[in-house]
């Protein structure tokens, strides 16, 4: 009888999903759980929509924050961009169950681009970036109150 062999990348991804499934996480409607694979330059890209909401009004900004699920030898940074504006936030301590500082980009209603990438710790070499990591990205559109918020994955690395 012949045994099937799975590629190591498939096994690694399956293991990461099992690990993440066992982690206690507070998840709201505006949390996106993601993974950055072992490649040092891995980057996830999302389109976050802040449409005009008939019930809540017109959004004037997108707020984001990021949390790294487990301790890793690097930091995770989330950056939000729209038109010629951008801002970013970095989770200062991975694995501590706290989100980074929330940052806001005031660019009105429409689509924002959010990227998540690895960042070396100060004085560390980039080879330390080669590890699988899971994260939670928080995102919220606001005007005078919380408005409708949508997300679409554009790149998953």
Short mmCIF file of C-alpha atoms in Angstrom, two decimals:
data_model
loop_
_atom_site.label_atom_id
_atom_site.label_comp_id
_atom_site.label_asym_id
_atom_site.label_seq_id
_atom_site.Cartn_x
_atom_site.Cartn_y
_atom_site.Cartn_z
CA UNK A 1 0.00 0.00 0.00
CA UNK A 2 1.39 3.41 -1.02
CA UNK A 3 1.32 6.31 1.46
CA UNK A 4 0.55 9.81 0.24
CA UNK A 5 3.15 12.48 0.94
CA UNK A 6 2.15 16.07 1.58
CA UNK A 7 4.43 18.95 0.58
CA UNK A 8 6.18 20.54 3.58
CA UNK A 9 4.49 23.90 2.84
CA UNK A 10 1.05 22.25 3.15
CA UNK A 11 2.06 20.59 6.42
CA UNK A 12 3.39 23.90 7.77
CA UNK A 13 0.21 25.75 6.87
CA UNK A 14 -1.94 23.01 8.41
CA UNK A 15 0.15 23.13 11.60
CA UNK A 16 -0.20 26.91 11.79
CA UNK A 17 -3.98 26.68 11.41
CA UNK A 18 -4.16 24.09 14.19
CA UNK A 19 -2.00 26.24 16.46
CA UNK A 20 -4.11 29.33 15.76
CA UNK A 21 -7.32 27.41 16.37
CA UNK A 22 -6.11 26.63 19.88
CA UNK A 23 -5.28 30.23 20.76
CA UNK A 24 -7.83 32.16 22.78
CA UNK A 25 -8.71 35.26 20.78
CA UNK A 26 -11.20 38.04 21.18
CA UNK A 27 -12.57 38.59 17.70
CA UNK A 28 -14.98 41.31 16.66
CA UNK A 29 -16.71 41.82 13.36
CA UNK A 30 -13.78 44.02 12.33
CA UNK A 31 -10.87 41.70 13.09
CA UNK A 32 -8.97 39.98 10.27
CA UNK A 33 -6.85 36.99 11.29
CA UNK A 34 -3.95 36.36 8.93
CA UNK A 35 -0.62 34.59 8.51
CA UNK A 36 2.69 35.75 7.12
CA UNK A 37 4.64 32.77 5.85
CA UNK A 38 8.36 32.12 6.43
CA UNK A 39 9.64 34.32 3.60
CA UNK A 40 11.32 37.40 5.14
CA UNK A 41 9.58 39.72 2.67
CA UNK A 42 6.09 38.19 3.06
CA UNK A 43 3.42 40.89 2.90
CA UNK A 44 -0.36 40.65 3.16
CA UNK A 45 -2.44 43.31 1.41
CA UNK A 46 -6.08 44.18 2.08
CA UNK A 47 -8.61 46.58 0.61
CA UNK A 48 -10.72 48.04 3.41
CA UNK A 49 -13.88 49.81 2.30
CA UNK A 50 -15.39 52.74 4.15
CA UNK A 51 -18.57 53.42 2.15
CA UNK A 52 -21.14 56.08 2.93
CA UNK A 53 -23.50 54.42 5.42
CA UNK A 54 -27.14 55.63 5.16
CA UNK A 55 -27.74 54.74 8.81
CA UNK A 56 -24.46 55.98 10.34
CA UNK A 57 -23.35 58.72 7.96
CA UNK A 58 -20.20 59.49 6.01
CA UNK A 59 -16.90 58.07 7.29
CA UNK A 60 -13.96 60.44 7.53
CA UNK A 61 -11.26 58.00 8.63
CA UNK A 62 -10.03 54.40 8.96
CA UNK A 63 -8.52 53.24 12.29
CA UNK A 64 -6.17 50.23 12.39
CA UNK A 65 -4.20 48.28 15.01
CA UNK A 66 -2.31 44.95 14.91
CA UNK A 67 -1.56 42.14 17.36
CA UNK A 68 0.96 39.33 16.92
CA UNK A 69 -0.43 36.01 18.18
CA UNK A 70 2.82 34.45 19.47
CA UNK A 71 6.26 35.69 20.44
CA UNK A 72 8.56 35.92 17.40
CA UNK A 73 12.06 37.46 16.94
CA UNK A 74 10.71 40.38 14.89
CA UNK A 75 7.89 42.93 14.90
CA UNK A 76 4.77 43.23 12.74
CA UNK A 77 3.80 46.53 11.14
CA UNK A 78 0.46 47.46 9.61
CA UNK A 79 0.35 50.40 7.21
CA UNK A 80 -2.76 52.11 5.82
CA UNK A 81 -2.65 54.16 2.60
CA UNK A 82 -5.08 56.19 0.53
CA UNK A 83 -4.25 58.62 -2.22
CA UNK A 84 -1.03 60.40 -1.19
CA UNK A 85 -1.44 59.74 2.55
CA UNK A 86 -0.26 56.92 4.79
CA UNK A 87 0.38 56.03 8.41
CA UNK A 88 1.54 52.89 10.21
CA UNK A 89 1.55 51.12 13.55
CA UNK A 90 3.84 48.40 14.92
CA UNK A 91 3.06 45.80 17.58
CA UNK A 92 5.87 46.61 20.05
CA UNK A 93 5.80 43.24 21.84
CA UNK A 94 4.75 40.09 20.04
CA UNK A 95 2.74 37.47 21.89
CA UNK A 96 1.55 39.71 24.75
CA UNK A 97 -2.14 39.66 23.67
CA UNK A 98 -2.20 43.46 23.36
CA UNK A 99 -2.81 45.40 20.19
CA UNK A 100 -0.46 48.06 18.91
CA UNK A 101 -1.41 51.70 19.26
CA UNK A 102 -4.39 52.52 17.05
CA UNK A 103 -3.61 54.89 14.18
CA UNK A 104 -6.09 56.83 12.05
CA UNK A 105 -5.94 57.91 8.44
CA UNK A 106 -8.35 60.76 7.69
CA UNK A 107 -9.05 60.34 3.96
CA UNK A 108 -12.86 60.28 3.78
CA UNK A 109 -15.14 57.59 2.35
CA UNK A 110 -13.80 55.02 -0.12
CA UNK A 111 -11.24 52.23 -0.31
CA UNK A 112 -8.06 52.15 1.77
CA UNK A 113 -5.09 49.81 1.22
CA UNK A 114 -3.71 48.09 4.34
CA UNK A 115 -0.46 46.10 4.31
CA UNK A 116 0.96 43.83 7.01
CA UNK A 117 4.69 43.02 6.97
CA UNK A 118 7.56 41.87 9.15
CA UNK A 119 9.96 44.45 10.61
CA UNK A 120 13.36 43.61 12.16
CA UNK A 121 13.80 44.50 15.80
CA UNK A 122 16.37 47.23 16.31
CA UNK A 123 19.87 45.86 15.73
CA UNK A 124 18.67 42.44 14.53
CA UNK A 125 19.53 40.80 11.22
CA UNK A 126 16.90 40.22 8.56
CA UNK A 127 17.48 36.43 8.66
CA UNK A 128 15.50 36.49 11.92
CA UNK A 129 12.43 37.37 9.81
CA UNK A 130 12.17 33.86 8.37
CA UNK A 131 9.40 32.45 10.56
CA UNK A 132 5.68 31.80 10.15
CA UNK A 133 3.60 34.24 12.18
CA UNK A 134 -0.12 34.75 12.76
CA UNK A 135 -1.72 38.08 13.58
CA UNK A 136 -5.00 39.88 14.09
CA UNK A 137 -5.62 43.15 12.25
CA UNK A 138 -8.29 45.42 13.71
CA UNK A 139 -9.94 47.93 11.36
CA UNK A 140 -12.84 50.36 11.81
CA UNK A 141 -14.31 53.15 9.70
CA UNK A 142 -15.59 56.20 11.60
CA UNK A 143 -17.36 59.47 10.92
CA UNK A 144 -19.34 60.98 13.76
CA UNK A 145 -19.90 57.33 14.73
CA UNK A 146 -18.80 53.85 13.66
CA UNK A 147 -19.78 53.23 10.01
CA UNK A 148 -20.00 50.23 7.70
CA UNK A 149 -16.61 48.59 7.14
CA UNK A 150 -15.68 45.90 4.58
CA UNK A 151 -12.45 44.01 3.86
CA UNK A 152 -11.09 42.10 0.87
CA UNK A 153 -7.81 40.17 0.72
CA UNK A 154 -5.69 41.26 -2.25
CA UNK A 155 -2.47 39.37 -1.41
CA UNK A 156 -1.89 36.55 1.08
CA UNK A 157 1.76 35.67 1.62
#
